[in-house]
PDB file of C-alpha atoms in Angstrom:
ATOM      1  CA  MET A1302     -77.324-263.633  51.812  1.00  0.00           C
ATOM      2  CA  SER A1303     -73.904-265.171  52.183  1.00  0.00           C
ATOM      3  CA  PHE A1304     -70.637-264.386  50.514  1.00  0.00           C
ATOM      4  CA  LYS A1305     -67.848-266.793  49.785  1.00  0.00           C
ATOM      5  CA  PRO A1306     -64.363-265.531  50.652  1.00  0.00           C
ATOM      6  CA  PRO A1307     -61.968-265.275  47.708  1.00  0.00           C
ATOM      7  CA  PRO A1308     -59.558-268.182  47.295  1.00  0.00           C
ATOM      8  CA  ALA A1309     -56.017-267.714  48.625  1.00  0.00           C
ATOM      9  CA  VAL A1310     -54.677-267.837  45.059  1.00  0.00           C
ATOM     10  CA  PRO A1311     -57.212-266.632  42.500  1.00  0.00           C
ATOM     11  CA  PRO A1312     -57.565-268.866  39.445  1.00  0.00           C
ATOM     12  CA  LEU A1313     -55.615-267.491  36.515  1.00  0.00           C
ATOM     13  CA  ALA A1314     -57.048-268.150  33.089  1.00  0.00           C
ATOM     14  CA  ARG A1315     -55.013-266.015  30.700  1.00  0.00           C
ATOM     15  CA  PRO A1316     -52.198-267.913  28.974  1.00  0.00           C
ATOM     16  CA  GLN A1317     -49.507-265.411  29.936  1.00  0.00           C
ATOM     17  CA  LEU A1318     -50.325-266.003  33.603  1.00  0.00           C
ATOM     18  CA  SER A1319     -50.384-269.803  33.420  1.00  0.00           C
ATOM     19  CA  GLY A1320     -46.617-270.009  34.011  1.00  0.00           C
ATOM     20  CA  ALA A1321     -47.001-268.002  37.211  1.00  0.00           C
ATOM     21  CA  ARG A1322     -49.775-270.363  38.319  1.00  0.00           C
ATOM     22  CA  ARG A1323     -47.547-273.398  37.744  1.00  0.00           C
ATOM     23  CA  VAL A1324     -44.615-271.843  39.622  1.00  0.00           C
ATOM     24  CA  ARG A1325     -46.835-270.856  42.571  1.00  0.00           C
ATOM     25  CA  ALA A1326     -48.348-274.345  42.799  1.00  0.00           C
ATOM     26  CA  ALA A1327     -44.879-275.926  42.711  1.00  0.00           C
ATOM     27  CA  GLU A1328     -43.646-273.544  45.427  1.00  0.00           C
ATOM     28  CA  LEU A1329     -46.593-274.408  47.656  1.00  0.00           C
ATOM     29  CA  SER A1330     -45.984-278.096  47.046  1.00  0.00           C
ATOM     30  CA  GLY A1331     -42.330-277.609  48.008  1.00  0.00           C
ATOM     31  CA  GLN A1332     -43.457-276.068  51.308  1.00  0.00           C
ATOM     32  CA  GLY A1333     -45.158-279.347  52.175  1.00  0.00           C
ATOM     33  CA  ARG A1334     -48.747-278.278  51.573  1.00  0.00           C
ATOM     34  CA  PRO A1335     -51.132-281.095  50.588  1.00  0.00           C
ATOM     35  CA  GLY A1336     -51.720-281.533  46.856  1.00  0.00           C
ATOM     36  CA  ALA A1337     -55.514-281.387  47.137  1.00  0.00           C
ATOM     37  CA  GLY A1338     -55.400-277.951  48.776  1.00  0.00           C
ATOM     38  CA  ILE A1339     -52.916-276.642  46.255  1.00  0.00           C
ATOM     39  CA  ALA A1340     -55.010-277.939  43.365  1.00  0.00           C
ATOM     40  CA  ARG A1341     -58.107-276.151  44.675  1.00  0.00           C
ATOM     41  CA  MET A1342     -56.371-272.768  44.930  1.00  0.00           C
ATOM     42  CA  PRO A1343     -55.516-272.255  41.245  1.00  0.00           C
ATOM     43  CA  GLY A1344     -58.376-274.506  40.138  1.00  0.00           C
ATOM     44  CA  VAL A1345     -56.379-277.386  38.630  1.00  0.00           C
ATOM     45  CA  SER A1346     -56.194-281.132  39.134  1.00  0.00           C
ATOM     46  CA  GLN A1347     -53.964-282.830  41.696  1.00  0.00           C
ATOM     47  CA  GLU A1348     -52.178-284.630  38.851  1.00  0.00           C
ATOM     48  CA  SER A1349     -51.194-281.268  37.360  1.00  0.00           C
ATOM     49  CA  VAL A1350     -49.769-280.184  40.712  1.00  0.00           C
ATOM     50  CA  ARG A1351     -47.736-283.438  40.952  1.00  0.00           C
ATOM     51  CA  ARG A1352     -46.463-283.013  37.388  1.00  0.00           C
ATOM     52  CA  TRP A1353     -45.507-279.378  37.996  1.00  0.00           C
ATOM     53  CA  ARG A1354     -43.699-280.381  41.199  1.00  0.00           C
ATOM     54  CA  ARG A1355     -41.604-282.959  39.262  1.00  0.00           C
ATOM     55  CA  VAL A1356     -40.728-280.393  36.598  1.00  0.00           C
ATOM     56  CA  TRP A1357     -39.852-277.856  39.335  1.00  0.00           C
ATOM     57  CA  GLU A1358     -37.499-280.341  41.026  1.00  0.00           C
ATOM     58  CA  GLU A1359     -35.791-281.193  37.720  1.00  0.00           C
ATOM     59  CA  GLY A1360     -35.512-277.780  36.095  1.00  0.00           C
ATOM     60  CA  GLY A1361     -36.661-275.115  38.522  1.00  0.00           C
ATOM     61  CA  ALA A1362     -38.918-272.233  37.613  1.00  0.00           C
ATOM     62  CA  ASP A1363     -37.602-272.068  34.043  1.00  0.00           C
ATOM     63  CA  GLY A1364     -39.085-275.494  33.322  1.00  0.00           C
ATOM     64  CA  LEU A1365     -42.532-274.224  34.309  1.00  0.00           C
ATOM     65  CA  ARG A1366     -42.507-271.017  32.264  1.00  0.00           C
ATOM     66  CA  ARG A1367     -44.699-270.738  29.192  1.00  0.00           C
ATOM     67  CA  ARG A1368     -42.922-271.595  25.985  1.00  0.00           C
ATOM     68  CA  PRO A1369     -43.751-270.162  22.580  1.00  0.00           C
ATOM     69  CA  ALA A1370     -46.078-272.266  20.477  1.00  0.00           C
ATOM     70  CA  THR A1371     -44.419-274.688  18.120  1.00  0.00           C
ATOM     71  CA  GLY A1372     -45.490-275.355  14.598  1.00  0.00           C
ATOM     72  CA  ARG A1373     -45.127-273.956  11.167  1.00  0.00           C
ATOM     73  CA  PRO A1374     -44.248-270.253  11.113  1.00  0.00           C
ATOM     74  CA  PRO A1375     -46.857-267.975   9.549  1.00  0.00           C
ATOM     75  CA  LYS A1376     -46.574-267.310   5.826  1.00  0.00           C
ATOM     76  CA  LEU A1377     -46.980-263.610   6.460  1.00  0.00           C
ATOM     77  CA  ASP A1378     -44.131-262.798   8.848  1.00  0.00           C
ATOM     78  CA  ASP A1379     -44.234-259.941  11.347  1.00  0.00           C
ATOM     79  CA  ALA A1380     -42.513-257.527   8.959  1.00  0.00           C
ATOM     80  CA  GLN A1381     -45.046-258.229   6.201  1.00  0.00           C
ATOM     81  CA  ALA A1382     -47.915-258.074   8.661  1.00  0.00           C
ATOM     82  CA  GLY A1383     -46.514-254.795   9.955  1.00  0.00           C
ATOM     83  CA  ARG A1384     -46.548-253.401   6.427  1.00  0.00           C
ATOM     84  CA  ALA A1385     -50.100-254.697   6.045  1.00  0.00           C
ATOM     85  CA  ARG A1386     -51.025-253.027   9.305  1.00  0.00           C
ATOM     86  CA  ALA A1387     -49.215-249.868   8.224  1.00  0.00           C
ATOM     87  CA  GLY A1388     -51.623-249.479   5.422  1.00  0.00           C
ATOM     88  CA  ARG A1389     -50.997-251.289   2.142  1.00  0.00           C
ATOM     89  CA  VAL A1390     -53.494-254.099   2.705  1.00  0.00           C
ATOM     90  CA  ARG A1391     -55.775-251.892   4.786  1.00  0.00           C
ATOM     91  CA  ALA A1392     -55.784-249.220   2.058  1.00  0.00           C
ATOM     92  CA  ALA A1393     -56.460-251.738  -0.711  1.00  0.00           C
ATOM     93  CA  LEU A1394     -59.341-253.302   1.207  1.00  0.00           C
ATOM     94  CA  GLY A1395     -60.621-249.885   2.263  1.00  0.00           C
ATOM     95  CA  GLN A1396     -61.103-248.874  -1.381  1.00  0.00           C
ATOM     96  CA  GLY A1397     -63.898-251.409  -1.585  1.00  0.00           C
ATOM     97  CA  ALA A1398     -64.437-254.556  -3.579  1.00  0.00           C
ATOM     98  CA  PRO A1399     -65.348-252.860  -6.908  1.00  0.00           C
ATOM     99  CA  ALA A1400     -62.080-250.872  -6.860  1.00  0.00           C
ATOM    100  CA  ASN A1401     -60.266-254.197  -6.554  1.00  0.00           C
ATOM    101  CA  GLY A1402     -62.006-255.734  -9.564  1.00  0.00           C
ATOM    102  CA  PHE A1403     -65.050-257.395  -7.975  1.00  0.00           C
ATOM    103  CA  GLU A1404     -68.622-256.791  -9.120  1.00  0.00           C
ATOM    104  CA  ALA A1405     -70.489-256.509  -5.842  1.00  0.00           C
ATOM    105  CA  ASP A1406     -69.297-254.302  -2.982  1.00  0.00           C
ATOM    106  CA  LEU A1407     -69.061-257.216  -0.573  1.00  0.00           C
ATOM    107  CA  TRP A1408     -65.916-258.671   0.980  1.00  0.00           C
ATOM    108  CA  THR A1409     -65.518-262.405   1.435  1.00  0.00           C
ATOM    109  CA  LEU A1410     -62.484-264.202   2.802  1.00  0.00           C
ATOM    110  CA  GLU A1411     -61.664-265.437  -0.704  1.00  0.00           C
ATOM    111  CA  ARG A1412     -61.769-261.925  -2.141  1.00  0.00           C
ATOM    112  CA  ALA A1413     -59.789-260.421   0.715  1.00  0.00           C
ATOM    113  CA  GLY A1414     -57.224-263.230   0.322  1.00  0.00           C
ATOM    114  CA  LEU A1415     -56.777-262.394  -3.360  1.00  0.00           C
ATOM    115  CA  VAL A1416     -56.178-258.725  -2.516  1.00  0.00           C
ATOM    116  CA  VAL A1417     -53.726-259.665   0.267  1.00  0.00           C
ATOM    117  CA  GLY A1418     -51.920-261.900  -2.245  1.00  0.00           C
ATOM    118  CA  ARG A1419     -51.685-259.077  -4.793  1.00  0.00           C
ATOM    119  CA  VAL A1420     -50.409-256.578  -2.220  1.00  0.00           C
ATOM    120  CA  THR A1421     -47.978-258.777  -0.271  1.00  0.00           C
ATOM    121  CA  GLY A1422     -47.152-261.522  -2.759  1.00  0.00           C
ATOM    122  CA  VAL A1423     -48.220-264.166  -0.213  1.00  0.00           C
ATOM    123  CA  MET A1424     -51.269-266.336  -0.886  1.00  0.00           C
ATOM    124  CA  LEU A1425     -53.098-267.219   2.321  1.00  0.00           C
ATOM    125  CA  LEU A1426     -55.727-269.799   3.213  1.00  0.00           C
ATOM    126  CA  LYS A1427     -59.136-268.512   4.338  1.00  0.00           C
ATOM    127  CA  ALA A1428     -58.343-269.196   8.005  1.00  0.00           C
ATOM    128  CA  SER A1429     -55.138-267.169   7.741  1.00  0.00           C
ATOM    129  CA  VAL A1430     -56.951-264.317   6.014  1.00  0.00           C
ATOM    130  CA  TRP A1431     -59.467-264.350   8.879  1.00  0.00           C
ATOM    131  CA  ARG A1432     -56.655-264.165  11.473  1.00  0.00           C
ATOM    132  CA  LEU A1433     -54.962-261.355   9.552  1.00  0.00           C
ATOM    133  CA  LEU A1434     -58.146-259.300   9.269  1.00  0.00           C
ATOM    134  CA  THR A1435     -59.515-259.856  12.769  1.00  0.00           C
ATOM    135  CA  GLY A1436     -56.314-260.281  14.751  1.00  0.00           C
ATOM    136  CA  ARG A1437     -53.596-258.201  13.160  1.00  0.00           C
ATOM    137  CA  LEU A1438     -55.671-255.539  11.412  1.00  0.00           C
ATOM    138  CA  GLY A1439     -58.381-255.334  14.079  1.00  0.00           C
ATOM    139  CA  TRP A1440     -61.342-255.695  11.706  1.00  0.00           C
ATOM    140  CA  SER A1441     -64.598-257.359  12.726  1.00  0.00           C
ATOM    141  CA  LEU A1442     -67.232-259.361  10.909  1.00  0.00           C
ATOM    142  CA  GLN A1443     -69.905-257.188   9.333  1.00  0.00           C
ATOM    143  CA  ARG A1444     -72.952-258.642   7.648  1.00  0.00           C
ATOM    144  CA  PRO A1445     -74.862-256.593   5.092  1.00  0.00           C
ATOM    145  CA  GLU A1446     -78.419-255.701   6.036  1.00  0.00           C
ATOM    146  CA  PRO A1447     -80.770-257.545   3.696  1.00  0.00           C
ATOM    147  CA  ARG A1448     -82.697-255.189   1.431  1.00  0.00           C
ATOM    148  CA  ALA A1449     -84.998-255.796  -1.501  1.00  0.00           C
ATOM    149  CA  ALA A1450     -83.421-254.893  -4.838  1.00  0.00           C
ATOM    150  CA  GLY A1451     -86.274-252.579  -5.914  1.00  0.00           C
ATOM    151  CA  ARG A1452     -86.839-251.005  -2.497  1.00  0.00           C
ATOM    152  CA  ASP A1453     -88.112-247.423  -2.521  1.00  0.00           C
ATOM    153  CA  GLU A1454     -86.779-245.736   0.641  1.00  0.00           C
ATOM    154  CA  SER A1455     -89.244-242.817   0.488  1.00  0.00           C
ATOM    155  CA  GLU A1456     -92.224-245.185   0.191  1.00  0.00           C
ATOM    156  CA  THR A1457     -90.872-247.293   3.067  1.00  0.00           C
ATOM    157  CA  ALA A1458     -90.525-244.179   5.247  1.00  0.00           C
ATOM    158  CA  ARG A1459     -94.077-243.065   4.337  1.00  0.00           C
ATOM    159  CA  TRP A1460     -95.536-246.496   5.167  1.00  0.00           C
ATOM    160  CA  THR A1461     -93.639-246.655   8.469  1.00  0.00           C
ATOM    161  CA  ALA A1462     -94.857-243.176   9.471  1.00  0.00           C
ATOM    162  CA  ARG A1463     -98.526-243.529   8.414  1.00  0.00           C
ATOM    163  CA  GLU A1464     -99.631-247.109   7.977  1.00  0.00           C
ATOM    164  CA  TRP A1465     -97.685-248.897  10.687  1.00  0.00           C
ATOM    165  CA  PRO A1466     -99.089-246.821  13.611  1.00  0.00           C
ATOM    166  CA  ARG A1467    -102.642-247.408  12.287  1.00  0.00           C
ATOM    167  CA  ILE A1468    -102.067-251.169  12.050  1.00  0.00           C
ATOM    168  CA  LYS A1469    -100.359-251.280  15.424  1.00  0.00           C
ATOM    169  CA  LYS A1470    -103.326-249.518  17.122  1.00  0.00           C
ATOM    170  CA  ARG A1471    -105.832-252.004  15.729  1.00  0.00           C
ATOM    171  CA  GLY A1472    -103.734-255.049  16.366  1.00  0.00           C
ATOM    172  CA  TRP A1473    -103.808-258.140  14.204  1.00  0.00           C
TER     173      TRP A1473
END
């Protein structure tokens, strides 16, 4: 059995560490190391190393740091999301769908979006509701277990305890 030694600079995948990876590659390039060797260390292409070196020479380390994402700001700002996280949206959703005026006790993104709109005054698209629930509120997807409408739990338990072992012994 053979083991491969760890690379001199371990590859960094998380976005917050990507700026450090770019700075380190530019520093190594500035020390005269060959581009192919530098590219192998953090696991990037040689073209990326050349581009980072140019940016380093023009603007220094600040040019290589991670910048915040551009684009439209979220409809639900951090203060509103903080209030949602603090409990208003969480409490409304926690009461269940029937308490919020829906027939079945099942949450969908559309239903949750309507409740978020009522509580915060901000109407969100389904994708934004998903990000709010899973990202900011820490909820996860739960699927209901399918059950027959007229299911008798006591009869199911009896069948599982008596009939199933008998059938299992015989085989099909």
